Tab-separated table of N, CA and C in Angstrom:
chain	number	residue	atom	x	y	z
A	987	UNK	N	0.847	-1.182	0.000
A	987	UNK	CA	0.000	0.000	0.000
A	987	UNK	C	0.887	1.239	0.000
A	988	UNK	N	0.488	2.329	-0.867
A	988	UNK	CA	1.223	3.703	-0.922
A	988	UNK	C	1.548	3.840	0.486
A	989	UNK	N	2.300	5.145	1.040
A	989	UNK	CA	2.720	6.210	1.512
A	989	UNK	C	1.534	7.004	1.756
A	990	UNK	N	0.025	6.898	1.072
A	990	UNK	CA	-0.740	8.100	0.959
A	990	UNK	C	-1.957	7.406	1.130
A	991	UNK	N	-2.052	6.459	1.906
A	991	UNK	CA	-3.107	5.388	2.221
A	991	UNK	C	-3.134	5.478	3.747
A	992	UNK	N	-4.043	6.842	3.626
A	992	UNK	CA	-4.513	7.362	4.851
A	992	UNK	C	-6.032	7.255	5.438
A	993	UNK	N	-6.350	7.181	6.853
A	993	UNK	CA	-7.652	7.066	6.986
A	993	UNK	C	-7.078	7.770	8.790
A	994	UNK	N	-8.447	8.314	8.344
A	994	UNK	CA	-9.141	9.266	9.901
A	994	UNK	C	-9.998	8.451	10.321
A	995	UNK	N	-9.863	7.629	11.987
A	995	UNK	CA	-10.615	7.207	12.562
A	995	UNK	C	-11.675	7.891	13.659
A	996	UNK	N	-12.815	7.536	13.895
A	996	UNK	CA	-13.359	8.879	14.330
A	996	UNK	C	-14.295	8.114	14.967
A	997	UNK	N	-14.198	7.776	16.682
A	997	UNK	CA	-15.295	6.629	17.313
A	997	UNK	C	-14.819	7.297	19.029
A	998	UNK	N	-16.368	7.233	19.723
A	998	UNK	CA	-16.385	7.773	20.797
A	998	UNK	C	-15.524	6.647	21.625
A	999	UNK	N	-15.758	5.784	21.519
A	999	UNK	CA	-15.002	4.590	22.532
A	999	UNK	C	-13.843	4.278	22.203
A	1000	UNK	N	-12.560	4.057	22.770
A	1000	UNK	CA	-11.185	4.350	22.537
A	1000	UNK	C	-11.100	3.151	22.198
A	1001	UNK	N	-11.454	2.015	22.669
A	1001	UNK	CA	-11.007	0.619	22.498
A	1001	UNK	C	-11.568	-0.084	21.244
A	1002	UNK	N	-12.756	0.802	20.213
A	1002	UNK	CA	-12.903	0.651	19.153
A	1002	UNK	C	-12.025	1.363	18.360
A	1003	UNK	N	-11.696	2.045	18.821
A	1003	UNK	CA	-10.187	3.007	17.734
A	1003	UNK	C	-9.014	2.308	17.641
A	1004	UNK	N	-8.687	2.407	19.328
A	1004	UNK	CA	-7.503	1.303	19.127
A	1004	UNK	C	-7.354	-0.096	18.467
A	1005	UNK	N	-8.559	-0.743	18.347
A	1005	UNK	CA	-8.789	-2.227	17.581
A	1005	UNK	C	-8.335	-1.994	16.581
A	1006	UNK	N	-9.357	-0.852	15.856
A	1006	UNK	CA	-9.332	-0.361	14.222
A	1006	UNK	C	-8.029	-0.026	13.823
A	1007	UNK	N	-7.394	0.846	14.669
A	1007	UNK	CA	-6.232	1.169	13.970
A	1007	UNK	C	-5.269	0.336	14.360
A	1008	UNK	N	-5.182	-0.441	14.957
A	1008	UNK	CA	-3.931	-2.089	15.043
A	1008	UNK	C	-4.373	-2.598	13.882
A	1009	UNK	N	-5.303	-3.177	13.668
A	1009	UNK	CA	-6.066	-3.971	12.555
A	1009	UNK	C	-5.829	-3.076	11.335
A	1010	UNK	N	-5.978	-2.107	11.108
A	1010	UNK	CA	-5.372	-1.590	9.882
A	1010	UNK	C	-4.072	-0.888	9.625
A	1011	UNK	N	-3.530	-0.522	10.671
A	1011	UNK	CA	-2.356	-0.570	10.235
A	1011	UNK	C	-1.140	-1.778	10.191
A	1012	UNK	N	-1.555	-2.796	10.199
A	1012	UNK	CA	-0.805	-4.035	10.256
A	1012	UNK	C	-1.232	-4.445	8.598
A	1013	UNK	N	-2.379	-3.546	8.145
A	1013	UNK	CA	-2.611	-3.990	6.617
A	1013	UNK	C	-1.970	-3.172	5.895
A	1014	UNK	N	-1.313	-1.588	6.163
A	1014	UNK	CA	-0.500	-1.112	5.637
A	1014	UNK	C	-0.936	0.664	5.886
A	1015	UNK	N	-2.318	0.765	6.130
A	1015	UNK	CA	-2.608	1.907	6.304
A	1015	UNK	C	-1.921	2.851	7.502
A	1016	UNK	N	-2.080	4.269	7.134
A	1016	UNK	CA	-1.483	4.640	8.262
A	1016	UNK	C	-2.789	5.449	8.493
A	1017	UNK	N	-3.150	5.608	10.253
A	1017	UNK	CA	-3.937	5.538	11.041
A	1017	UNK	C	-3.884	6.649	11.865
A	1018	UNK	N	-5.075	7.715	11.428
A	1018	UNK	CA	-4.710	8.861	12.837
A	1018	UNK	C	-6.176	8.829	13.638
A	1019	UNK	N	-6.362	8.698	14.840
A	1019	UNK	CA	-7.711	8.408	15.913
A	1019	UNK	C	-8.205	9.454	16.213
A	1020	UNK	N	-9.572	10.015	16.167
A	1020	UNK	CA	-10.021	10.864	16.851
A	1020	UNK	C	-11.317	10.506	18.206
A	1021	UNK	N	-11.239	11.111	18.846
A	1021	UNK	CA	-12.665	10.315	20.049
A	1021	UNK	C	-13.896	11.508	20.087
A	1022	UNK	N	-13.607	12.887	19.613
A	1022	UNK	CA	-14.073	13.856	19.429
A	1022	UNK	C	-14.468	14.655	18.077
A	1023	UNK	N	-15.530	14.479	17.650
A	1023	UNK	CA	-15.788	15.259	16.454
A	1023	UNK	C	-14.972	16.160	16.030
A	1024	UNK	N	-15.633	17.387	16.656
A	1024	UNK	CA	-14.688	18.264	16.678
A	1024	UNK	C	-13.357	18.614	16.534
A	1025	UNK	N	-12.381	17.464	17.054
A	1025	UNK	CA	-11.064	17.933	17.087
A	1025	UNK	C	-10.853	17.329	15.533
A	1026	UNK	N	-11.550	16.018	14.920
A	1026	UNK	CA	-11.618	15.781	13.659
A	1026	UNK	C	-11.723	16.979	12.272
A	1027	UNK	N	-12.706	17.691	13.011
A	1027	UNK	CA	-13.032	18.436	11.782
A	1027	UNK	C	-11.989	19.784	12.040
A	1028	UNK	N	-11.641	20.136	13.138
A	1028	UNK	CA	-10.734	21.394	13.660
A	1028	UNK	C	-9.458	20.988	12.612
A	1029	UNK	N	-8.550	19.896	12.173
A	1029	UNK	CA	-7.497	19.439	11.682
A	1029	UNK	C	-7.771	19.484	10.144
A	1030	UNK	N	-8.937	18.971	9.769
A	1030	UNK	CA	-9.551	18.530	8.585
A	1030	UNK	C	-9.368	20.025	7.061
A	1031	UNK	N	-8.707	19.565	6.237
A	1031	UNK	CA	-9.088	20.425	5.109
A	1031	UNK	C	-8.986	19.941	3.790
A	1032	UNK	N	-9.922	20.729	2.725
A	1032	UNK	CA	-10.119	20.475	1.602
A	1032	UNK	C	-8.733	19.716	0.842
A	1033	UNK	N	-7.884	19.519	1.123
A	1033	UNK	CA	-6.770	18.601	0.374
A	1033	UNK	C	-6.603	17.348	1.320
A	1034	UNK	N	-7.017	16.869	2.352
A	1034	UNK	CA	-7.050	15.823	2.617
A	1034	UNK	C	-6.805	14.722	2.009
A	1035	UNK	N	-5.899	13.871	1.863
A	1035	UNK	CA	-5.744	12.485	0.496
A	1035	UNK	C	-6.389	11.612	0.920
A	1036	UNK	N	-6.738	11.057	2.318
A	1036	UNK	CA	-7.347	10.021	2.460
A	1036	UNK	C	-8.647	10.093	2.580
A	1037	UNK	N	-9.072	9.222	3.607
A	1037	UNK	CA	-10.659	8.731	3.779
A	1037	UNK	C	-10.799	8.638	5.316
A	1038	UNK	N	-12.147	9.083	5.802
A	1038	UNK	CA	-12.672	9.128	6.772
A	1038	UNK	C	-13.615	7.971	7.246
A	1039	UNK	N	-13.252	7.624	8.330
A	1039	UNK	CA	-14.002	6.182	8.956
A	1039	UNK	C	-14.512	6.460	10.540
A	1040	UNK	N	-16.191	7.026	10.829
A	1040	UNK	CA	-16.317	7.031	11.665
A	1040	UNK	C	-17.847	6.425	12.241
A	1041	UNK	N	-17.807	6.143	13.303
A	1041	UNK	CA	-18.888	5.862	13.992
A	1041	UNK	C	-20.086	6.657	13.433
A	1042	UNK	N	-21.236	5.734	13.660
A	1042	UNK	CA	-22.277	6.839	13.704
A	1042	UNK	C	-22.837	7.196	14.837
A	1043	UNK	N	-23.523	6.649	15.870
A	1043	UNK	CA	-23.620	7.001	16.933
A	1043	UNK	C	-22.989	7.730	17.897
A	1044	UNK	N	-22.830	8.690	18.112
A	1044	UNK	CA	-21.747	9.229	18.912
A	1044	UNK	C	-22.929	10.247	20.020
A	1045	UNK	N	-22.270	10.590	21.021
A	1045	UNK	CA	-22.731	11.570	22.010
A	1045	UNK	C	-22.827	13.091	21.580
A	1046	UNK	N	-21.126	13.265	20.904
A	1046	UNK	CA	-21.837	14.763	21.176
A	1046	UNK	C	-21.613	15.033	19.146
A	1047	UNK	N	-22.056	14.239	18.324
A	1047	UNK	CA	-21.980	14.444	17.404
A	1047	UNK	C	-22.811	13.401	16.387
A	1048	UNK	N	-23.666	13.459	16.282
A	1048	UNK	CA	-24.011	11.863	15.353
A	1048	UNK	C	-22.664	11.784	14.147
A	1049	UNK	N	-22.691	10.605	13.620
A	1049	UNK	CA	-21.961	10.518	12.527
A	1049	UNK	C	-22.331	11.149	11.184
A	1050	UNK	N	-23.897	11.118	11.043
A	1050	UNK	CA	-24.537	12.224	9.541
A	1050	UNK	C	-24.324	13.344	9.977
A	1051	UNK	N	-24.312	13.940	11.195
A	1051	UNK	CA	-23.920	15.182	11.078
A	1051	UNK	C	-22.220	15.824	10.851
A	1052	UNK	N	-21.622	14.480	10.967
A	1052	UNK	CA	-19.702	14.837	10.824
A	1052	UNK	C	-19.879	14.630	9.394
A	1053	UNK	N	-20.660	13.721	8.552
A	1053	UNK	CA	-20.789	13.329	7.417
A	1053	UNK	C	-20.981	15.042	6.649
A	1054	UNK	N	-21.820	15.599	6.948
A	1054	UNK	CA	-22.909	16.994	6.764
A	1054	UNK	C	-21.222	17.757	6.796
A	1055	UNK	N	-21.130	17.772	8.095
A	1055	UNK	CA	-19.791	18.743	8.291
A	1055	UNK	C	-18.239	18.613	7.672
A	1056	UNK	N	-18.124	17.431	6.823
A	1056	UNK	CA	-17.453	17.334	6.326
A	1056	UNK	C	-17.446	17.518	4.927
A	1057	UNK	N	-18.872	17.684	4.370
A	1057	UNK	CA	-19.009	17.656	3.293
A	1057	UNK	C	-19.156	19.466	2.743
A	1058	UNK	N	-19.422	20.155	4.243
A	1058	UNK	CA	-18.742	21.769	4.182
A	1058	UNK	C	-17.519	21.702	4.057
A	1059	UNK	N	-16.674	21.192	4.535
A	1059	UNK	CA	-15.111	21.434	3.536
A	1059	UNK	C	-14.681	20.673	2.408
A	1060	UNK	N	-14.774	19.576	2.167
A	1060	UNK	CA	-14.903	18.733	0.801
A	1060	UNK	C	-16.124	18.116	0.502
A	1061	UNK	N	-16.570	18.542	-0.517
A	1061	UNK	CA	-17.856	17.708	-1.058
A	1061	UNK	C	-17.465	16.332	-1.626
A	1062	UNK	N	-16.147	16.440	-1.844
A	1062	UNK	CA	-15.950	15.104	-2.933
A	1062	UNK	C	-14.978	13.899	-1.667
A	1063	UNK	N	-14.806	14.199	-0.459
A	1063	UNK	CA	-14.121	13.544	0.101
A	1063	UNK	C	-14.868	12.148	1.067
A	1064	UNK	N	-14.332	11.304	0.413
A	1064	UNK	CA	-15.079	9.602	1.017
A	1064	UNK	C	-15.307	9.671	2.528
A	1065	UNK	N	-16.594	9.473	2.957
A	1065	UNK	CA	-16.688	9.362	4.321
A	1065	UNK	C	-17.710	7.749	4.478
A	1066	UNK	N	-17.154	6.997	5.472
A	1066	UNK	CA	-17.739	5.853	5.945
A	1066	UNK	C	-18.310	5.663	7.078
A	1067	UNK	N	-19.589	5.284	7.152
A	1067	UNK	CA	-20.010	5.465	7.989
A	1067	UNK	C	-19.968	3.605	8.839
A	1068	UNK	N	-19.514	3.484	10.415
A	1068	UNK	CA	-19.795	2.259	10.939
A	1068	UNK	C	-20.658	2.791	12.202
A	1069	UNK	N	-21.567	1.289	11.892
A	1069	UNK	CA	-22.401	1.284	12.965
A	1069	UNK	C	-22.856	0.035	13.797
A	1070	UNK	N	-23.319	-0.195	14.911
A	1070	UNK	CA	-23.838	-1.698	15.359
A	1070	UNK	C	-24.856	-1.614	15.634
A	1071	UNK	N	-25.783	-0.327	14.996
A	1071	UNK	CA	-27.214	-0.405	14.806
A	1071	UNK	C	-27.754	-0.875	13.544
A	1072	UNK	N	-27.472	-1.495	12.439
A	1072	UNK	CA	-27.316	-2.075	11.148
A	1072	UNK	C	-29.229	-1.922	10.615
A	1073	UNK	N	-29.541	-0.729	11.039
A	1073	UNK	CA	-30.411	-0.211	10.583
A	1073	UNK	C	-30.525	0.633	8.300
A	1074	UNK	N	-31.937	-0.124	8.084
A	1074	UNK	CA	-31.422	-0.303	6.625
A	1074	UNK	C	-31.974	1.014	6.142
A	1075	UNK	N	-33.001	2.124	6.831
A	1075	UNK	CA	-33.214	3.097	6.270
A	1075	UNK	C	-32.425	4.388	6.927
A	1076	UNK	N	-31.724	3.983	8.084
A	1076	UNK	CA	-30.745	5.131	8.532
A	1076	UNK	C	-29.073	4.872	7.240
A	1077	UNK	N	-28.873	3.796	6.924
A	1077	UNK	CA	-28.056	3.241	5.593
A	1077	UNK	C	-28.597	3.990	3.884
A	1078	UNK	N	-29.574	4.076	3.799
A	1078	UNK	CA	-30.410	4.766	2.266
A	1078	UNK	C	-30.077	6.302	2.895
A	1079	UNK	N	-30.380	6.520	4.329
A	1079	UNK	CA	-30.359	8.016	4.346
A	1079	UNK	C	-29.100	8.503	4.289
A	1080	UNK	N	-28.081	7.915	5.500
A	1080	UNK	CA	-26.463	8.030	4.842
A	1080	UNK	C	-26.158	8.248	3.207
A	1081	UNK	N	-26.247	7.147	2.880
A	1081	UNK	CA	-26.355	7.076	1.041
A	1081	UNK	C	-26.305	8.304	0.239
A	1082	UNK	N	-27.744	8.549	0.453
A	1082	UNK	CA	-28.773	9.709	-0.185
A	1082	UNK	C	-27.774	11.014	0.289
A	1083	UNK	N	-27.430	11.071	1.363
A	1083	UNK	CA	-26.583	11.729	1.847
A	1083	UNK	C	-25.076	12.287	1.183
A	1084	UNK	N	-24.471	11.444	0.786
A	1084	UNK	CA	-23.517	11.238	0.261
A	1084	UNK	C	-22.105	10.858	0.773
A	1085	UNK	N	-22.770	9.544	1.533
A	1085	UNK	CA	-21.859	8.392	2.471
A	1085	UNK	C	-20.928	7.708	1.392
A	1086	UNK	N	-19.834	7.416	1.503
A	1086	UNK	CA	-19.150	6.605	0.696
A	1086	UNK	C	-19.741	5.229	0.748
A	1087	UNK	N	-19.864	5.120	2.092
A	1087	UNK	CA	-20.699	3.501	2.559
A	1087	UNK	C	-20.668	3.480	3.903
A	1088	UNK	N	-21.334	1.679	4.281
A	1088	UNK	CA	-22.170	2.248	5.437
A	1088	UNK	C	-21.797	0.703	5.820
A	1089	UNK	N	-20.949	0.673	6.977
A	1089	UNK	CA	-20.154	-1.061	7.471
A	1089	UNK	C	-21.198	-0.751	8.829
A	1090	UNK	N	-21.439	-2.360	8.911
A	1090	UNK	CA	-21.887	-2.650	10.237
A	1090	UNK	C	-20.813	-3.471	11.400
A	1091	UNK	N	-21.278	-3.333	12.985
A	1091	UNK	CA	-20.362	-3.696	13.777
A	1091	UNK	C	-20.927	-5.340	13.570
A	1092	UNK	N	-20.242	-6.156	14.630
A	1092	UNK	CA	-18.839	-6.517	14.198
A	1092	UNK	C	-18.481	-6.269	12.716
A	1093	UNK	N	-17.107	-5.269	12.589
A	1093	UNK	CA	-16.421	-5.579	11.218
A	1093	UNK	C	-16.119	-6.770	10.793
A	1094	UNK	N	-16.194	-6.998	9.482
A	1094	UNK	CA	-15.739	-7.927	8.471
A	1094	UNK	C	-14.219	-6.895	8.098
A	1095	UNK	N	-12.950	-7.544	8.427
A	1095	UNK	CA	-11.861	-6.564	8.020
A	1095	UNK	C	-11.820	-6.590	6.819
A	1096	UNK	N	-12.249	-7.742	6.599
A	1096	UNK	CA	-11.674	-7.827	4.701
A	1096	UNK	C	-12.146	-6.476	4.172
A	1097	UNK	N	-13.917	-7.189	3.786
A	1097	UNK	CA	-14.942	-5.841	3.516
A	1097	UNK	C	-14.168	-4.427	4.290
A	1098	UNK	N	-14.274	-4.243	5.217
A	1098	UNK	CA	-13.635	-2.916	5.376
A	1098	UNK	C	-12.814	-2.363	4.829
A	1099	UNK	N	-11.440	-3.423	4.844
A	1099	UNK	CA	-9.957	-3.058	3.857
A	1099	UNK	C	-10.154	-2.323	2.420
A	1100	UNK	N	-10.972	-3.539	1.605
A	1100	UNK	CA	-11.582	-3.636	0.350
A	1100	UNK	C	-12.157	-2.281	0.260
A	1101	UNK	N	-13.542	-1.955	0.977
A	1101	UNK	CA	-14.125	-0.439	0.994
A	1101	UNK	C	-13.068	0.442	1.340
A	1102	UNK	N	-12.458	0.832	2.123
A	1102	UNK	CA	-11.324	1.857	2.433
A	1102	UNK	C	-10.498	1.665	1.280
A	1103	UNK	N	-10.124	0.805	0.697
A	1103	UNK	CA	-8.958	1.138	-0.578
A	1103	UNK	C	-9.939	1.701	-1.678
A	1104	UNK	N	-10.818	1.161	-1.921
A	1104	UNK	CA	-11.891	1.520	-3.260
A	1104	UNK	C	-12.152	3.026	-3.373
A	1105	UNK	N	-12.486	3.493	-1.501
A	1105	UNK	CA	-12.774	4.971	-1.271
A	1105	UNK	C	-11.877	5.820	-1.787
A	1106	UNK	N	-10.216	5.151	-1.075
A	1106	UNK	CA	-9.053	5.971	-1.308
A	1106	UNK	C	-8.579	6.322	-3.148
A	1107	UNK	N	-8.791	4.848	-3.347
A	1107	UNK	CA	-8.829	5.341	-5.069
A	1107	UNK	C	-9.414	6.318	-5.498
A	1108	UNK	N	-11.072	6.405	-4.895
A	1108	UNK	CA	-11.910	7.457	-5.699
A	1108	UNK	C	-10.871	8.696	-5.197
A	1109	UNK	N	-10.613	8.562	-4.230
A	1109	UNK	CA	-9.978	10.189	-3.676
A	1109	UNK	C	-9.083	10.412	-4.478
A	1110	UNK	N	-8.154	9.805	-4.613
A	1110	UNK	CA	-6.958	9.890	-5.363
A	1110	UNK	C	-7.207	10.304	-6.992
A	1111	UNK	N	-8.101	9.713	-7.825
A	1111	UNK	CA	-8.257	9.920	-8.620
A	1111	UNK	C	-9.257	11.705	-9.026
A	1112	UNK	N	-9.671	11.679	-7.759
A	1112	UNK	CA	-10.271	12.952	-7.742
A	1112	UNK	C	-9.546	14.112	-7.815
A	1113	UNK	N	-8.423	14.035	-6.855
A	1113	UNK	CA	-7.367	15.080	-6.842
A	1113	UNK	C	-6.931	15.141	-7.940
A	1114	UNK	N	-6.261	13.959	-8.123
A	1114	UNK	CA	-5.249	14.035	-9.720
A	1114	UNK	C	-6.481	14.789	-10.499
A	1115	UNK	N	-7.448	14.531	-10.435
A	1115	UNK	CA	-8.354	15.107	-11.984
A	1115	UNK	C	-8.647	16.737	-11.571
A	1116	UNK	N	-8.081	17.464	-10.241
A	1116	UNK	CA	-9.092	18.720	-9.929
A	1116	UNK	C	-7.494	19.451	-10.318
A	1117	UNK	N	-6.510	18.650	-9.655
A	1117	UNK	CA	-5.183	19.430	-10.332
A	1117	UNK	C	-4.883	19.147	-11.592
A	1118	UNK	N	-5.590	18.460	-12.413
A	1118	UNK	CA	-5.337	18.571	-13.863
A	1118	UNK	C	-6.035	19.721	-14.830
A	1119	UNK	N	-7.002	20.152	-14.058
A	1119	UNK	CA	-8.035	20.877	-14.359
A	1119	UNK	C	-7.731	22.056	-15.130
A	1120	UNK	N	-6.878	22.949	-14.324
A	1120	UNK	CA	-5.903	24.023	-14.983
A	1120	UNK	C	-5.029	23.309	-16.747
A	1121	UNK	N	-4.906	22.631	-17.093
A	1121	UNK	CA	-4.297	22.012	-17.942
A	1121	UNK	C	-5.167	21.399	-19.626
A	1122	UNK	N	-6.117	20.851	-18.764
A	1122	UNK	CA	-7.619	21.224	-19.530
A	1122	UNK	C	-8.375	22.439	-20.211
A	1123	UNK	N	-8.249	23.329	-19.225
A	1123	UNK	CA	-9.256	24.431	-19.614
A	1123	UNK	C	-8.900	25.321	-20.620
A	1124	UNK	N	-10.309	25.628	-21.680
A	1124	UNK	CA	-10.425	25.558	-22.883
A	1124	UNK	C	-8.994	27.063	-23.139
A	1125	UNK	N	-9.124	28.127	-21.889
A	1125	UNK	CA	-8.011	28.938	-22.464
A	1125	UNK	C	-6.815	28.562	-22.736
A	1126	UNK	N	-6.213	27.712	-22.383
A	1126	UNK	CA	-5.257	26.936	-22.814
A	1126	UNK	C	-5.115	26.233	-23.503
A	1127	UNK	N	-6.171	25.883	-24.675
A	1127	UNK	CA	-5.784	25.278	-25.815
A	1127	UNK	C	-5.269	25.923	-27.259
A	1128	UNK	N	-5.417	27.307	-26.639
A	1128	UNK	CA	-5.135	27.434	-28.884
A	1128	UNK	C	-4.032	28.154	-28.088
A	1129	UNK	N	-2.907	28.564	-29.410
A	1129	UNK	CA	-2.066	29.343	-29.391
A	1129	UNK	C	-1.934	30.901	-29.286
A	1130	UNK	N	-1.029	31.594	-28.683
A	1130	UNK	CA	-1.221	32.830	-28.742
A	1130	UNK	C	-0.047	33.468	-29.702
């Protein structure tokens, strides 16, 4: 796995963070924990390379609303939502939302791995295409 195979963990209970991020960084990812919304989104900005992996349930934050608040600084940046309420119309509303996806507790690591790399691609490929953008645009095609 790249150098740039990053993920923000983001879960009120420490001993679900700490699981998550042993468990994925032994797969290659590198792993930064948050237990607080807030201090998530305080760090957080529009060039971000990786992907976001957080709880939904939380105390002082639901997860659609970090979803909501994250999507005020990047609209295009993958957010995952986990939950161990494996509820199927709070999952359509995530979705509709514009959830990358929506894992239930107990994780399946595989499935997780699998979704977190798929996310990170989209990201990756997103950037490369927003900094290509300048290179594209139509004033730059004819000669002067």
């Amino acid at each position: 796995m790249s150098n740039q195979a990053e993920v923000w963990l983001l879960d009120d209970d420490n001993s679900i963070l700490d699981a998550l991020a042993q468990g994925l960084t032994l797969e290659g990812w590198q792993c930064r924990t948050f237990n607080q919304p807030a201090s998530l989104l305080r760090e957080l900005s529009a060039n971000f390379a990786g992907v976001i992996l957080t709880d939904l349930n939380m105390p002082q934050m639901d997860g659609l609303s970090v979803l909501k608040a994250v999507q005020q600084i990047d609209t295009d940046l993958p957010v995952v939502l986990l939950t161990g309420y494996g509820d199927i119309s709070i999952a359509v509303n995530a979705m509709q939302l514009g959830a990358y996806s929506f894992i239930e507790k107990p994780v399946n690591h595989t499935e997780l791995h699998k979704t977190l790399q798929q996310a990170l691609e989209k990201r990756q490929w997103f950037l490369r295409s927003e900094y290509a953008k300048p290179l594209f645009c139509p004033q730059y095609l004819y000669w002067h």
